[in-house]
Structure formats: structure tokens, C-alpha cells
Amino acid sequence: MSPIGRVFIILNLLLAGAFVGFSGTYLQKQHHWKTEQEKAVKAHDEAKKVWDAEQQRLNTALSSSDNAKTAAETTVNSQRNEIDRLKEENQRLDLRAAQMEGDIKALRTTAEAGNSESKAAFAQSKAAYDMAIAAEAAKNEAVRAKDASDEENRGLKNQIAALNETVTNKDLEIAGLGKVRGELQLMVDVARQMGFLESMAQPKLAGTVSAVQGNLVTISISDNPDSAEIKPGYKFGIYDASGYKGEARVTDVDATKNIAFATMFVTTGNVKAGDSASTRIGTN
């Protein structure tokens, strides 16, 4: 065999060996990655099962929370409507009492006029009697005038008695209305003592003022025992160890960070970062 043929044979052997080594390495790596992929798929499936179960639990909890919130809002609205009704009834009774006071004043004026007329009639009767003594000829006429005056006087007295009775009845009616008004006010006070206030429509929230710019404040919510949703319109009382400083109304919310952005609408002190904030103090 020629030297060139030997060289080709050696090269073929070398290339065949390299191919066999490369193929073995590739197959080994392919088996390794297949095993890793199977492990990853299995881990993903298990994680998805856990995630689905947790999502189902959270959805159930959210549904229960929404139902409780709806029931609470219904109760608060019912109590608020009852308070409004009592206020309207109280205003109606006040108006009726004022009208009755006007009627009583008119009756008293009429009674006073009747008394004046009675006095005038008595004076006329006395004058007629004096004239009868002075002139016998006018005696009969004076007697008739006196009788007429006495009759008129009796009529006026009867009218005054009737008016006095009417005034007495009106006084009794006003006293009854005053009792009803007192009972209605008592019902309103009891409702307030029972805690049925407008502020009860707000959840119990507390936190700290984290930033102040003019009348704009940022409140970081740290206490939300009912996990309530923070909504624009809620009011926070601002205070520190020295006391109450004012009221802030929520205008925007960052729910992901439990932060409420609010505007001060009542200020009685210098509001600064670090002050406390709560929905359960103040004038709301």
C-alpha cells in the first residue's frame, strides 16, 4: 500500500473516533436535559394546583366579605333613613307648634278686645243709669239701655269664657305636642347612643401621616382590622399626643400600598408627617 493510502486510512480512523465521541456526548446531554424538563413540568403542575386551590379560597373569602359588607351597608342605610324620618317628623311638629302659637296669640288678642268692649258697655250702662236718675222721663229708656248692655255684657262674658276654654284646650294640645316632640327627640338620642351615626358607614381604619404638602396629606394605612376597601370620600381625624388637629377627606387611594391621598377640610392645628390618623375620631 502506498504512503498516501496509509494516511487516508489513519485519517478515516481518527474521524470515526471523533464522531463516536461526539455522538456519545450529545446523547448524554440530551438525556440530561430531558430529565430536567420532566422535573420542571412536574414542579409547575404541582405549583399550579396549589395556586388554583389558593385562588379558590381567596375567591370564597372575598365573596363572604362582600356579602357582609352589603349587609352592613343595608343596616346603616336603614338606620340613616329612620333618623331622617324622625328629623322630618320633628320639623313638622315644630311647624305645627309655631302655627298653634300664632292661633293662641290671635285668640288672646280677641279676648282682650272683648274685655275692652265689656268695659265700654259697662261704662255706657252706668251713664244710662245716671241719666235715668237725672231725668225721670228718660228712665224707661235708660232701663232698656241697661238691660241691653247687661245682655251684651253677658254675651261678651260667655264669649270670653268660650275663648278662655279654647285657649286652655290649645295649651293642653301644645303640651301634648311638646310631649310627642320630647319622645321623638328621645328616640333620636337613643339611636345616636346606640351608635347609629353617619360615621358608622366608614370602616375602622387607622394609620400615620407620611407626607404633607399644603392642605394635601398622604396617609399610610397600618390598621384595617376588617380588611375593608378604602374608598374616596372617607374622612380621617388627624391628631398627635397634643390633641386633635383637623379632618381630611380621601380623594384617591393606592390599594396596593395601603396609601390614601386626602385633602384637609378642617384644620385646627399644624399637621405634619408622623401625626396619627383614624376614621373613629373627629367631626365625621
PDB file of C-alpha atoms in Angstrom:
ATOM      1  CA  MET A   1       0.000   0.000   0.000  1.00  0.00           C
ATOM      2  CA  SER A   2       1.258   3.449  -0.835  1.00  0.00           C
ATOM      3  CA  PRO A   3       2.049   6.046   1.853  1.00  0.00           C
ATOM      4  CA  ILE A   4      -0.865   8.199   0.686  1.00  0.00           C
ATOM      5  CA  GLY A   5      -3.326   5.294   1.171  1.00  0.00           C
ATOM      6  CA  ARG A   6      -1.992   4.752   4.708  1.00  0.00           C
ATOM      7  CA  VAL A   7      -2.543   8.446   5.507  1.00  0.00           C
ATOM      8  CA  PHE A   8      -6.182   8.284   4.317  1.00  0.00           C
ATOM      9  CA  ILE A   9      -6.796   5.158   6.402  1.00  0.00           C
ATOM     10  CA  ILE A  10      -5.409   6.846   9.529  1.00  0.00           C
ATOM     11  CA  LEU A  11      -7.482   9.974   8.878  1.00  0.00           C
ATOM     12  CA  ASN A  12     -10.618   7.834   8.483  1.00  0.00           C
ATOM     13  CA  LEU A  13      -9.904   6.137  11.795  1.00  0.00           C
ATOM     14  CA  LEU A  14      -9.340   9.465  13.541  1.00  0.00           C
ATOM     15  CA  LEU A  15     -12.528  10.967  12.104  1.00  0.00           C
ATOM     16  CA  ALA A  16     -14.520   7.852  13.019  1.00  0.00           C
ATOM     17  CA  GLY A  17     -13.263   8.049  16.614  1.00  0.00           C
ATOM     18  CA  ALA A  18     -14.104  11.765  16.829  1.00  0.00           C
ATOM     19  CA  PHE A  19     -17.622  11.104  15.508  1.00  0.00           C
ATOM     20  CA  VAL A  20     -18.207   8.309  18.025  1.00  0.00           C
ATOM     21  CA  GLY A  21     -17.045  10.563  20.920  1.00  0.00           C
ATOM     22  CA  PHE A  22     -19.176  13.498  19.767  1.00  0.00           C
ATOM     23  CA  SER A  23     -22.273  11.304  19.382  1.00  0.00           C
ATOM     24  CA  GLY A  24     -21.887   9.851  22.891  1.00  0.00           C
ATOM     25  CA  THR A  25     -21.518  13.274  24.448  1.00  0.00           C
ATOM     26  CA  TYR A  26     -24.568  14.639  22.595  1.00  0.00           C
ATOM     27  CA  LEU A  27     -26.759  11.684  23.602  1.00  0.00           C
ATOM     28  CA  GLN A  28     -25.678  12.061  27.231  1.00  0.00           C
ATOM     29  CA  LYS A  29     -26.553  15.779  27.249  1.00  0.00           C
ATOM     30  CA  GLN A  30     -29.875  15.129  25.523  1.00  0.00           C
ATOM     31  CA  HIS A  31     -30.825  12.619  28.231  1.00  0.00           C
ATOM     32  CA  HIS A  32     -29.826  15.114  30.973  1.00  0.00           C
ATOM     33  CA  TRP A  33     -31.988  17.969  29.588  1.00  0.00           C
ATOM     34  CA  LYS A  34     -34.956  15.653  29.069  1.00  0.00           C
ATOM     35  CA  THR A  35     -34.798  14.627  32.729  1.00  0.00           C
ATOM     36  CA  GLU A  36     -34.586  18.273  33.847  1.00  0.00           C
ATOM     37  CA  GLN A  37     -37.541  19.244  31.678  1.00  0.00           C
ATOM     38  CA  GLU A  38     -39.686  16.469  33.146  1.00  0.00           C
ATOM     39  CA  LYS A  39     -38.806  17.661  36.652  1.00  0.00           C
ATOM     40  CA  ALA A  40     -39.699  21.259  35.721  1.00  0.00           C
ATOM     41  CA  VAL A  41     -43.042  20.236  34.205  1.00  0.00           C
ATOM     42  CA  LYS A  42     -43.901  18.207  37.300  1.00  0.00           C
ATOM     43  CA  ALA A  43     -42.958  21.108  39.632  1.00  0.00           C
ATOM     44  CA  HIS A  44     -45.037  23.519  37.513  1.00  0.00           C
ATOM     45  CA  ASP A  45     -48.083  21.233  37.681  1.00  0.00           C
ATOM     46  CA  GLU A  46     -47.805  20.939  41.464  1.00  0.00           C
ATOM     47  CA  ALA A  47     -47.382  24.707  41.861  1.00  0.00           C
ATOM     48  CA  LYS A  48     -50.414  25.309  39.622  1.00  0.00           C
ATOM     49  CA  LYS A  49     -52.544  23.001  41.785  1.00  0.00           C
ATOM     50  CA  VAL A  50     -51.501  24.912  44.914  1.00  0.00           C
ATOM     51  CA  TRP A  51     -52.160  28.249  43.161  1.00  0.00           C
ATOM     52  CA  ASP A  52     -55.619  27.128  41.967  1.00  0.00           C
ATOM     53  CA  ALA A  53     -56.565  25.998  45.482  1.00  0.00           C
ATOM     54  CA  GLU A  54     -55.382  29.275  46.999  1.00  0.00           C
ATOM     55  CA  GLN A  55     -57.230  31.282  44.356  1.00  0.00           C
ATOM     56  CA  GLN A  56     -60.440  29.357  45.109  1.00  0.00           C
ATOM     57  CA  ARG A  57     -60.025  30.048  48.841  1.00  0.00           C
ATOM     58  CA  LEU A  58     -59.431  33.763  48.249  1.00  0.00           C
ATOM     59  CA  ASN A  59     -62.447  33.997  45.937  1.00  0.00           C
ATOM     60  CA  THR A  60     -64.628  32.370  48.617  1.00  0.00           C
ATOM     61  CA  ALA A  61     -63.280  34.736  51.288  1.00  0.00           C
ATOM     62  CA  LEU A  62     -63.853  37.748  49.025  1.00  0.00           C
ATOM     63  CA  SER A  63     -67.442  36.663  48.345  1.00  0.00           C
ATOM     64  CA  SER A  64     -68.113  36.300  52.100  1.00  0.00           C
ATOM     65  CA  SER A  65     -66.582  39.737  52.729  1.00  0.00           C
ATOM     66  CA  ASP A  66     -68.729  41.335  50.016  1.00  0.00           C
ATOM     67  CA  ASN A  67     -71.884  39.756  51.485  1.00  0.00           C
ATOM     68  CA  ALA A  68     -71.024  41.022  54.978  1.00  0.00           C
ATOM     69  CA  LYS A  69     -70.280  44.473  53.602  1.00  0.00           C
ATOM     70  CA  THR A  70     -73.610  44.570  51.736  1.00  0.00           C
ATOM     71  CA  ALA A  71     -75.499  43.540  54.884  1.00  0.00           C
ATOM     72  CA  ALA A  72     -73.708  46.221  56.936  1.00  0.00           C
ATOM     73  CA  GLU A  73     -74.435  48.903  54.340  1.00  0.00           C
ATOM     74  CA  THR A  74     -78.113  47.862  54.255  1.00  0.00           C
ATOM     75  CA  THR A  75     -78.354  48.168  58.063  1.00  0.00           C
ATOM     76  CA  VAL A  76     -76.639  51.561  58.096  1.00  0.00           C
ATOM     77  CA  ASN A  77     -78.857  52.884  55.292  1.00  0.00           C
ATOM     78  CA  SER A  78     -81.963  51.670  57.126  1.00  0.00           C
ATOM     79  CA  GLN A  79     -80.920  53.426  60.335  1.00  0.00           C
ATOM     80  CA  ARG A  80     -79.998  56.571  58.398  1.00  0.00           C
ATOM     81  CA  ASN A  81     -83.447  56.608  56.734  1.00  0.00           C
ATOM     82  CA  GLU A  82     -85.109  56.192  60.136  1.00  0.00           C
ATOM     83  CA  ILE A  83     -83.130  59.131  61.552  1.00  0.00           C
ATOM     84  CA  ASP A  84     -84.055  61.277  58.540  1.00  0.00           C
ATOM     85  CA  ARG A  85     -87.709  60.348  59.030  1.00  0.00           C
ATOM     86  CA  LEU A  86     -87.562  61.326  62.707  1.00  0.00           C
ATOM     87  CA  LYS A  87     -85.924  64.634  61.784  1.00  0.00           C
ATOM     88  CA  GLU A  88     -88.671  65.387  59.259  1.00  0.00           C
ATOM     89  CA  GLU A  89     -91.362  64.474  61.811  1.00  0.00           C
ATOM     90  CA  ASN A  90     -89.673  66.742  64.358  1.00  0.00           C
ATOM     91  CA  GLN A  91     -89.637  69.630  61.866  1.00  0.00           C
ATOM     92  CA  ARG A  92     -93.327  69.051  61.073  1.00  0.00           C
ATOM     93  CA  LEU A  93     -94.225  69.154  64.769  1.00  0.00           C
ATOM     94  CA  ASP A  94     -92.173  72.344  65.229  1.00  0.00           C
ATOM     95  CA  LEU A  95     -94.076  73.982  62.366  1.00  0.00           C
ATOM     96  CA  ARG A  96     -97.416  72.852  63.781  1.00  0.00           C
ATOM     97  CA  ALA A  97     -96.493  74.193  67.228  1.00  0.00           C
ATOM     98  CA  ALA A  98     -95.489  77.548  65.703  1.00  0.00           C
ATOM     99  CA  GLN A  99     -98.849  77.752  63.901  1.00  0.00           C
ATOM    100  CA  MET A 100    -100.676  76.981  67.128  1.00  0.00           C
ATOM    101  CA  GLU A 101     -98.723  79.690  68.932  1.00  0.00           C
ATOM    102  CA  GLY A 102     -99.921  82.137  66.261  1.00  0.00           C
ATOM    103  CA  ASP A 103    -103.532  80.983  66.736  1.00  0.00           C
ATOM    104  CA  ILE A 104    -103.237  81.415  70.501  1.00  0.00           C
ATOM    105  CA  LYS A 105    -101.880  84.944  70.097  1.00  0.00           C
ATOM    106  CA  ALA A 106    -104.850  85.769  67.840  1.00  0.00           C
ATOM    107  CA  LEU A 107    -107.282  84.330  70.406  1.00  0.00           C
ATOM    108  CA  ARG A 108    -105.684  86.339  73.201  1.00  0.00           C
ATOM    109  CA  THR A 109    -105.978  89.485  71.091  1.00  0.00           C
ATOM    110  CA  THR A 110    -109.679  88.742  70.531  1.00  0.00           C
ATOM    111  CA  ALA A 111    -110.186  88.123  74.270  1.00  0.00           C
ATOM    112  CA  GLU A 112    -108.509  91.411  75.158  1.00  0.00           C
ATOM    113  CA  ALA A 113    -110.722  93.211  72.647  1.00  0.00           C
ATOM    114  CA  GLY A 114    -113.762  91.549  74.246  1.00  0.00           C
ATOM    115  CA  ASN A 115    -112.663  92.753  77.679  1.00  0.00           C
ATOM    116  CA  SER A 116    -112.333  96.298  76.337  1.00  0.00           C
ATOM    117  CA  GLU A 117    -115.798  96.090  74.806  1.00  0.00           C
ATOM    118  CA  SER A 118    -117.163  94.780  78.089  1.00  0.00           C
ATOM    119  CA  LYS A 119    -115.686  97.706  79.988  1.00  0.00           C
ATOM    120  CA  ALA A 120    -117.090 100.134  77.425  1.00  0.00           C
ATOM    121  CA  ALA A 121    -120.517  98.518  77.712  1.00  0.00           C
ATOM    122  CA  PHE A 122    -120.387  98.786  81.491  1.00  0.00           C
ATOM    123  CA  ALA A 123    -119.482 102.474  81.188  1.00  0.00           C
ATOM    124  CA  GLN A 124    -122.405 103.032  78.857  1.00  0.00           C
ATOM    125  CA  SER A 125    -124.732 101.243  81.283  1.00  0.00           C
ATOM    126  CA  LYS A 126    -123.571 103.435  84.161  1.00  0.00           C
ATOM    127  CA  ALA A 127    -124.072 106.566  82.111  1.00  0.00           C
ATOM    128  CA  ALA A 128    -127.589 105.469  81.205  1.00  0.00           C
ATOM    129  CA  TYR A 129    -128.376 104.840  84.873  1.00  0.00           C
ATOM    130  CA  ASP A 130    -127.133 108.286  85.855  1.00  0.00           C
ATOM    131  CA  MET A 131    -129.243 109.812  83.120  1.00  0.00           C
ATOM    132  CA  ALA A 132    -132.312 107.921  84.435  1.00  0.00           C
ATOM    133  CA  ILE A 133    -131.820 109.452  87.906  1.00  0.00           C
ATOM    134  CA  ALA A 134    -131.397 112.936  86.432  1.00  0.00           C
ATOM    135  CA  ALA A 135    -134.444 112.674  84.146  1.00  0.00           C
ATOM    136  CA  GLU A 136    -137.450 110.558  85.139  1.00  0.00           C
ATOM    137  CA  ALA A 137    -138.787 110.879  81.652  1.00  0.00           C
ATOM    138  CA  ALA A 138    -135.804 109.034  80.259  1.00  0.00           C
ATOM    139  CA  LYS A 139    -135.940 106.333  82.973  1.00  0.00           C
ATOM    140  CA  ASN A 140    -137.558 103.624  80.873  1.00  0.00           C
ATOM    141  CA  GLU A 141    -135.181 104.212  78.003  1.00  0.00           C
ATOM    142  CA  ALA A 142    -132.252 104.112  80.375  1.00  0.00           C
ATOM    143  CA  VAL A 143    -133.528 100.815  81.841  1.00  0.00           C
ATOM    144  CA  ARG A 144    -133.844  99.306  78.391  1.00  0.00           C
ATOM    145  CA  ALA A 145    -130.371 100.522  77.549  1.00  0.00           C
ATOM    146  CA  LYS A 146    -129.088  98.990  80.753  1.00  0.00           C
ATOM    147  CA  ASP A 147    -130.824  95.682  80.041  1.00  0.00           C
ATOM    148  CA  ALA A 148    -129.424  95.651  76.537  1.00  0.00           C
ATOM    149  CA  SER A 149    -125.984  96.482  77.897  1.00  0.00           C
ATOM    150  CA  ASP A 150    -126.241  93.720  80.503  1.00  0.00           C
ATOM    151  CA  GLU A 151    -127.306  91.253  77.832  1.00  0.00           C
ATOM    152  CA  GLU A 152    -124.395  92.309  75.667  1.00  0.00           C
ATOM    153  CA  ASN A 153    -122.104  92.075  78.666  1.00  0.00           C
ATOM    154  CA  ARG A 154    -123.324  88.545  79.397  1.00  0.00           C
ATOM    155  CA  GLY A 155    -122.790  87.624  75.759  1.00  0.00           C
ATOM    156  CA  LEU A 156    -119.295  89.064  75.877  1.00  0.00           C
ATOM    157  CA  LYS A 157    -118.568  87.198  79.101  1.00  0.00           C
ATOM    158  CA  ASN A 158    -119.816  83.984  77.546  1.00  0.00           C
ATOM    159  CA  GLN A 159    -117.648  84.683  74.516  1.00  0.00           C
ATOM    160  CA  ILE A 160    -114.650  85.362  76.760  1.00  0.00           C
ATOM    161  CA  ALA A 161    -115.320  82.129  78.677  1.00  0.00           C
ATOM    162  CA  ALA A 162    -115.516  80.226  75.404  1.00  0.00           C
ATOM    163  CA  LEU A 163    -112.303  81.852  74.218  1.00  0.00           C
ATOM    164  CA  ASN A 164    -110.612  81.035  77.530  1.00  0.00           C
ATOM    165  CA  GLU A 165    -111.754  77.429  77.188  1.00  0.00           C
ATOM    166  CA  THR A 166    -110.375  77.378  73.641  1.00  0.00           C
ATOM    167  CA  VAL A 167    -107.050  78.784  74.893  1.00  0.00           C
ATOM    168  CA  THR A 168    -106.964  76.145  77.639  1.00  0.00           C
ATOM    169  CA  ASN A 169    -107.603  73.372  75.098  1.00  0.00           C
ATOM    170  CA  LYS A 170    -104.903  74.797  72.845  1.00  0.00           C
ATOM    171  CA  ASP A 171    -102.489  74.872  75.796  1.00  0.00           C
ATOM    172  CA  LEU A 172    -103.279  71.216  76.504  1.00  0.00           C
ATOM    173  CA  GLU A 173    -102.809  70.348  72.830  1.00  0.00           C
ATOM    174  CA  ILE A 174     -99.471  72.195  72.758  1.00  0.00           C
ATOM    175  CA  ALA A 175     -98.423  70.353  75.910  1.00  0.00           C
ATOM    176  CA  GLY A 176     -99.302  67.064  74.183  1.00  0.00           C
ATOM    177  CA  LEU A 177     -97.306  68.068  71.119  1.00  0.00           C
ATOM    178  CA  GLY A 178     -94.401  69.000  73.367  1.00  0.00           C
ATOM    179  CA  LYS A 179     -94.564  65.523  74.898  1.00  0.00           C
ATOM    180  CA  VAL A 180     -94.600  63.923  71.433  1.00  0.00           C
ATOM    181  CA  ARG A 181     -91.675  66.098  70.395  1.00  0.00           C
ATOM    182  CA  GLY A 182     -89.781  65.093  73.529  1.00  0.00           C
ATOM    183  CA  GLU A 183     -90.456  61.411  72.805  1.00  0.00           C
ATOM    184  CA  LEU A 184     -89.238  61.828  69.211  1.00  0.00           C
ATOM    185  CA  GLN A 185     -86.109  63.622  70.407  1.00  0.00           C
ATOM    186  CA  LEU A 186     -85.567  60.813  72.923  1.00  0.00           C
ATOM    187  CA  MET A 187     -85.805  58.256  70.108  1.00  0.00           C
ATOM    188  CA  VAL A 188     -83.216  60.217  68.095  1.00  0.00           C
ATOM    189  CA  ASP A 189     -80.924  60.457  71.145  1.00  0.00           C
ATOM    190  CA  VAL A 190     -81.298  56.730  71.827  1.00  0.00           C
ATOM    191  CA  ALA A 191     -80.481  55.968  68.198  1.00  0.00           C
ATOM    192  CA  ARG A 192     -77.370  58.096  68.469  1.00  0.00           C
ATOM    193  CA  GLN A 193     -76.373  56.456  71.758  1.00  0.00           C
ATOM    194  CA  MET A 194     -76.793  53.063  70.114  1.00  0.00           C
ATOM    195  CA  GLY A 195     -74.132  54.120  67.636  1.00  0.00           C
ATOM    196  CA  PHE A 196     -76.252  54.776  64.562  1.00  0.00           C
ATOM    197  CA  LEU A 197     -74.135  57.637  63.191  1.00  0.00           C
ATOM    198  CA  GLU A 198     -73.144  58.626  59.642  1.00  0.00           C
ATOM    199  CA  SER A 199     -69.590  57.864  60.530  1.00  0.00           C
ATOM    200  CA  MET A 200     -70.575  54.196  61.033  1.00  0.00           C
ATOM    201  CA  ALA A 201     -70.758  53.899  57.237  1.00  0.00           C
ATOM    202  CA  GLN A 202     -66.962  54.083  57.327  1.00  0.00           C
ATOM    203  CA  PRO A 203     -64.808  51.109  58.294  1.00  0.00           C
ATOM    204  CA  LYS A 204     -62.456  51.338  61.244  1.00  0.00           C
ATOM    205  CA  LEU A 205     -59.140  52.484  59.787  1.00  0.00           C
ATOM    206  CA  ALA A 206     -56.022  53.931  61.341  1.00  0.00           C
ATOM    207  CA  GLY A 207     -52.604  54.973  60.113  1.00  0.00           C
ATOM    208  CA  THR A 208     -49.942  57.663  60.024  1.00  0.00           C
ATOM    209  CA  VAL A 209     -49.495  60.845  58.007  1.00  0.00           C
ATOM    210  CA  SER A 210     -46.474  60.125  55.809  1.00  0.00           C
ATOM    211  CA  ALA A 211     -46.356  63.371  53.804  1.00  0.00           C
ATOM    212  CA  VAL A 212     -47.898  66.878  53.924  1.00  0.00           C
ATOM    213  CA  GLN A 213     -47.970  69.472  51.130  1.00  0.00           C
ATOM    214  CA  GLY A 214     -50.229  72.471  51.744  1.00  0.00           C
ATOM    215  CA  ASN A 215     -53.658  71.053  52.525  1.00  0.00           C
ATOM    216  CA  LEU A 216     -52.797  67.735  50.840  1.00  0.00           C
ATOM    217  CA  VAL A 217     -51.811  64.818  53.080  1.00  0.00           C
ATOM    218  CA  THR A 218     -50.729  61.258  52.395  1.00  0.00           C
ATOM    219  CA  ILE A 219     -51.903  58.654  54.934  1.00  0.00           C
ATOM    220  CA  SER A 220     -50.272  55.229  55.243  1.00  0.00           C
ATOM    221  CA  ILE A 221     -52.916  52.757  56.490  1.00  0.00           C
ATOM    222  CA  SER A 222     -51.480  50.447  59.137  1.00  0.00           C
ATOM    223  CA  ASP A 223     -54.626  49.253  60.913  1.00  0.00           C
ATOM    224  CA  ASN A 224     -57.513  47.761  58.904  1.00  0.00           C
ATOM    225  CA  PRO A 225     -58.942  45.001  61.137  1.00  0.00           C
ATOM    226  CA  ASP A 226     -61.868  44.276  58.811  1.00  0.00           C
ATOM    227  CA  SER A 227     -59.726  44.274  55.621  1.00  0.00           C
ATOM    228  CA  ALA A 228     -62.168  46.900  54.299  1.00  0.00           C
ATOM    229  CA  GLU A 229     -61.793  48.569  50.925  1.00  0.00           C
ATOM    230  CA  ILE A 230     -60.587  52.157  51.284  1.00  0.00           C
ATOM    231  CA  LYS A 231     -62.737  54.469  49.173  1.00  0.00           C
ATOM    232  CA  PRO A 232     -62.640  58.143  48.184  1.00  0.00           C
ATOM    233  CA  GLY A 233     -64.887  60.203  50.451  1.00  0.00           C
ATOM    234  CA  TYR A 234     -63.831  58.528  53.724  1.00  0.00           C
ATOM    235  CA  LYS A 235     -62.866  61.022  56.459  1.00  0.00           C
ATOM    236  CA  PHE A 236     -59.841  60.748  58.776  1.00  0.00           C
ATOM    237  CA  GLY A 237     -59.327  62.668  62.001  1.00  0.00           C
ATOM    238  CA  ILE A 238     -55.704  63.889  62.331  1.00  0.00           C
ATOM    239  CA  TYR A 239     -54.144  64.108  65.798  1.00  0.00           C
ATOM    240  CA  ASP A 240     -50.988  63.611  67.845  1.00  0.00           C
ATOM    241  CA  ALA A 241     -50.129  63.473  71.531  1.00  0.00           C
ATOM    242  CA  SER A 242     -51.088  67.152  71.933  1.00  0.00           C
ATOM    243  CA  GLY A 243     -54.620  66.548  70.627  1.00  0.00           C
ATOM    244  CA  TYR A 244     -56.933  66.874  67.638  1.00  0.00           C
ATOM    245  CA  LYS A 245     -55.625  68.770  64.567  1.00  0.00           C
ATOM    246  CA  GLY A 246     -58.318  68.524  61.899  1.00  0.00           C
ATOM    247  CA  GLU A 247     -60.200  66.454  59.324  1.00  0.00           C
ATOM    248  CA  ALA A 248     -59.040  65.089  55.945  1.00  0.00           C
ATOM    249  CA  ARG A 249     -61.253  63.643  53.179  1.00  0.00           C
ATOM    250  CA  VAL A 250     -59.855  60.859  50.936  1.00  0.00           C
ATOM    251  CA  THR A 251     -59.657  61.810  47.251  1.00  0.00           C
ATOM    252  CA  ASP A 252     -57.631  58.896  45.855  1.00  0.00           C
ATOM    253  CA  VAL A 253     -56.298  55.505  47.001  1.00  0.00           C
ATOM    254  CA  ASP A 254     -53.301  53.308  46.191  1.00  0.00           C
ATOM    255  CA  ALA A 255     -54.696  49.960  47.357  1.00  0.00           C
ATOM    256  CA  THR A 256     -51.510  48.045  46.522  1.00  0.00           C
ATOM    257  CA  LYS A 257     -49.540  50.112  49.050  1.00  0.00           C
ATOM    258  CA  ASN A 258     -52.376  50.794  51.545  1.00  0.00           C
ATOM    259  CA  ILE A 259     -51.989  54.537  50.981  1.00  0.00           C
ATOM    260  CA  ALA A 260     -54.788  57.132  50.949  1.00  0.00           C
ATOM    261  CA  PHE A 261     -54.380  60.592  49.419  1.00  0.00           C
ATOM    262  CA  ALA A 262     -56.580  63.155  51.189  1.00  0.00           C
ATOM    263  CA  THR A 263     -57.386  66.883  51.404  1.00  0.00           C
ATOM    264  CA  MET A 264     -57.674  68.753  54.716  1.00  0.00           C
ATOM    265  CA  PHE A 265     -61.091  70.417  55.016  1.00  0.00           C
ATOM    266  CA  VAL A 266     -60.941  71.203  58.761  1.00  0.00           C
ATOM    267  CA  THR A 267     -57.662  72.397  60.302  1.00  0.00           C
ATOM    268  CA  THR A 268     -57.247  73.280  63.976  1.00  0.00           C
ATOM    269  CA  GLY A 269     -53.528  72.592  64.341  1.00  0.00           C
ATOM    270  CA  ASN A 270     -50.239  72.217  62.466  1.00  0.00           C
ATOM    271  CA  VAL A 271     -50.490  68.911  60.575  1.00  0.00           C
ATOM    272  CA  LYS A 272     -47.134  67.248  59.903  1.00  0.00           C
ATOM    273  CA  ALA A 273     -45.634  63.911  58.914  1.00  0.00           C
ATOM    274  CA  GLY A 274     -45.810  61.407  61.740  1.00  0.00           C
ATOM    275  CA  ASP A 275     -49.226  62.532  63.028  1.00  0.00           C
ATOM    276  CA  SER A 276     -51.812  59.818  63.637  1.00  0.00           C
ATOM    277  CA  ALA A 277     -54.945  59.386  61.516  1.00  0.00           C
ATOM    278  CA  SER A 278     -58.166  57.486  62.266  1.00  0.00           C
ATOM    279  CA  THR A 279     -61.730  57.237  60.961  1.00  0.00           C
ATOM    280  CA  ARG A 280     -63.045  56.963  64.526  1.00  0.00           C
ATOM    281  CA  ILE A 281     -62.264  60.482  65.812  1.00  0.00           C
ATOM    282  CA  GLY A 282     -63.142  63.993  64.681  1.00  0.00           C
ATOM    283  CA  THR A 283     -66.382  65.552  63.431  1.00  0.00           C
ATOM    284  CA  ASN A 284     -67.367  62.922  60.860  1.00  0.00           C
TER     285      ASN A 284
END
